[in-house]
């Protein structure tokens, strides 16, 4: 009886731990955001510090200097690190805001919605289209009843996202400014937890992981650039209004797995529906869908996979498995996870005798 009670308590504790894991991850969302921002912006902060701030505010040579001058130089270095982190975050956030407002300005400037009677007159007057519109309204009416609840949930999610972004930005700035301090503490912790040999192997694996993530981000950005160029050319040949803006937006949305192509379709369909009618809107949608399919099955596996040393079949399999088991986040992280597992497997197999 005691053994059965102990097993039941252990099972209940494990179940409670699994239930608490998502809450813990959600509570630590600002920390993950800060780590991601620091990882992305550390190279830019280093460039700003070495190329701009250090030449503008040169320091003294440390050897043979009195102790108070050495401390003063260390203080200057910390301030330059903090200034470079602030400047990197400011530049990136300003660029994102400029692109966003520029896109919205061009979108609203080029969007000329017709009058209501003109919009409905563009729909063919036939029994098929009448039945199709009636069916669409019937399917839409239940969704409209749930609209207030969905808007409330959306606003709550947006508020949580803004809070996480603000806190993550603050953490990211400090992590970027004091990166050497945190890396040194991480090395000391690894040497305390492990002996010298395993700690060196762990450090090597972490350095390889950093290189994998860097290559993944470069491949992702290059893939988004290719999608943007192809979308601009296709929409321009189809004489779709605001083709450069819509193509650029499609390239940016390409970074978001699964939902990105759907988000890219919305402004393209709305603009062409208001300016060219349903036929032009359908053509724009088909062009963007075709480009996304070509990218997902041919371009993305080749670009990202080759940059990380993975076969295109491995990339497709990893993305499919990640989407099945872990949803959108699994699709986004499947490729770097597969590359990391490959590096880890090679490291483990290197210890086995031939």
mmCIF file with all atom_site columns, C-alpha atoms in Angstrom, residues 3 40 44 46 90 94 103 105 121 137 168 170 175 195 201 213 258 260 279 284 302 304 321 350:
data_model
loop_
_atom_site.group_PDB
_atom_site.id
_atom_site.type_symbol
_atom_site.label_atom_id
_atom_site.label_alt_id
_atom_site.label_comp_id
_atom_site.label_asym_id
_atom_site.label_entity_id
_atom_site.label_seq_id
_atom_site.pdbx_PDB_ins_code
_atom_site.Cartn_x
_atom_site.Cartn_y
_atom_site.Cartn_z
_atom_site.occupancy
_atom_site.B_iso_or_equiv
_atom_site.pdbx_formal_charge
_atom_site.auth_seq_id
_atom_site.auth_comp_id
_atom_site.auth_asym_id
_atom_site.auth_atom_id
_atom_site.pdbx_PDB_model_num
ATOM 1  C CA . UNK A 1 3   ? 4.520   1.605  -2.458  1.00 0.00 ? 3   UNK A CA 1
ATOM 2  C CA . UNK A 1 40  ? 20.678  39.093 -32.564 1.00 0.00 ? 40  UNK A CA 1
ATOM 3  C CA . UNK A 1 44  ? 25.823  45.155 -34.252 1.00 0.00 ? 44  UNK A CA 1
ATOM 4  C CA . UNK A 1 46  ? 30.317  45.199 -31.248 1.00 0.00 ? 46  UNK A CA 1
ATOM 5  C CA . UNK A 1 90  ? 17.664  52.272 -30.974 1.00 0.00 ? 90  UNK A CA 1
ATOM 6  C CA . UNK A 1 94  ? 13.896  52.922 -35.451 1.00 0.00 ? 94  UNK A CA 1
ATOM 7  C CA . UNK A 1 103 ? 4.517   50.591 -45.549 1.00 0.00 ? 103 UNK A CA 1
ATOM 8  C CA . UNK A 1 105 ? 1.639   55.220 -45.622 1.00 0.00 ? 105 UNK A CA 1
ATOM 9  C CA . UNK A 1 121 ? -21.300 45.796 -59.366 1.00 0.00 ? 121 UNK A CA 1
ATOM 10 C CA . UNK A 1 137 ? -22.672 35.235 -45.432 1.00 0.00 ? 137 UNK A CA 1
ATOM 11 C CA . UNK A 1 168 ? 12.713  41.734 -22.911 1.00 0.00 ? 168 UNK A CA 1
ATOM 12 C CA . UNK A 1 170 ? 15.435  46.085 -21.079 1.00 0.00 ? 170 UNK A CA 1
ATOM 13 C CA . UNK A 1 175 ? 22.711  41.334 -21.502 1.00 0.00 ? 175 UNK A CA 1
ATOM 14 C CA . UNK A 1 195 ? 35.856  18.746 -14.873 1.00 0.00 ? 195 UNK A CA 1
ATOM 15 C CA . UNK A 1 201 ? 33.715  19.856 -24.822 1.00 0.00 ? 201 UNK A CA 1
ATOM 16 C CA . UNK A 1 213 ? 22.076  29.846 -35.130 1.00 0.00 ? 213 UNK A CA 1
ATOM 17 C CA . UNK A 1 258 ? 2.742   28.777 -41.450 1.00 0.00 ? 258 UNK A CA 1
ATOM 18 C CA . UNK A 1 260 ? 3.346   34.306 -42.813 1.00 0.00 ? 260 UNK A CA 1
ATOM 19 C CA . UNK A 1 279 ? -10.258 38.613 -61.070 1.00 0.00 ? 279 UNK A CA 1
ATOM 20 C CA . UNK A 1 284 ? -2.485  38.191 -57.073 1.00 0.00 ? 284 UNK A CA 1
ATOM 21 C CA . UNK A 1 302 ? 18.360  24.567 -50.547 1.00 0.00 ? 302 UNK A CA 1
ATOM 22 C CA . UNK A 1 304 ? 18.976  27.257 -45.400 1.00 0.00 ? 304 UNK A CA 1
ATOM 23 C CA . UNK A 1 321 ? 8.089   16.831 -37.783 1.00 0.00 ? 321 UNK A CA 1
ATOM 24 C CA . UNK A 1 350 ? 33.977  10.953 -31.992 1.00 0.00 ? 350 UNK A CA 1
#
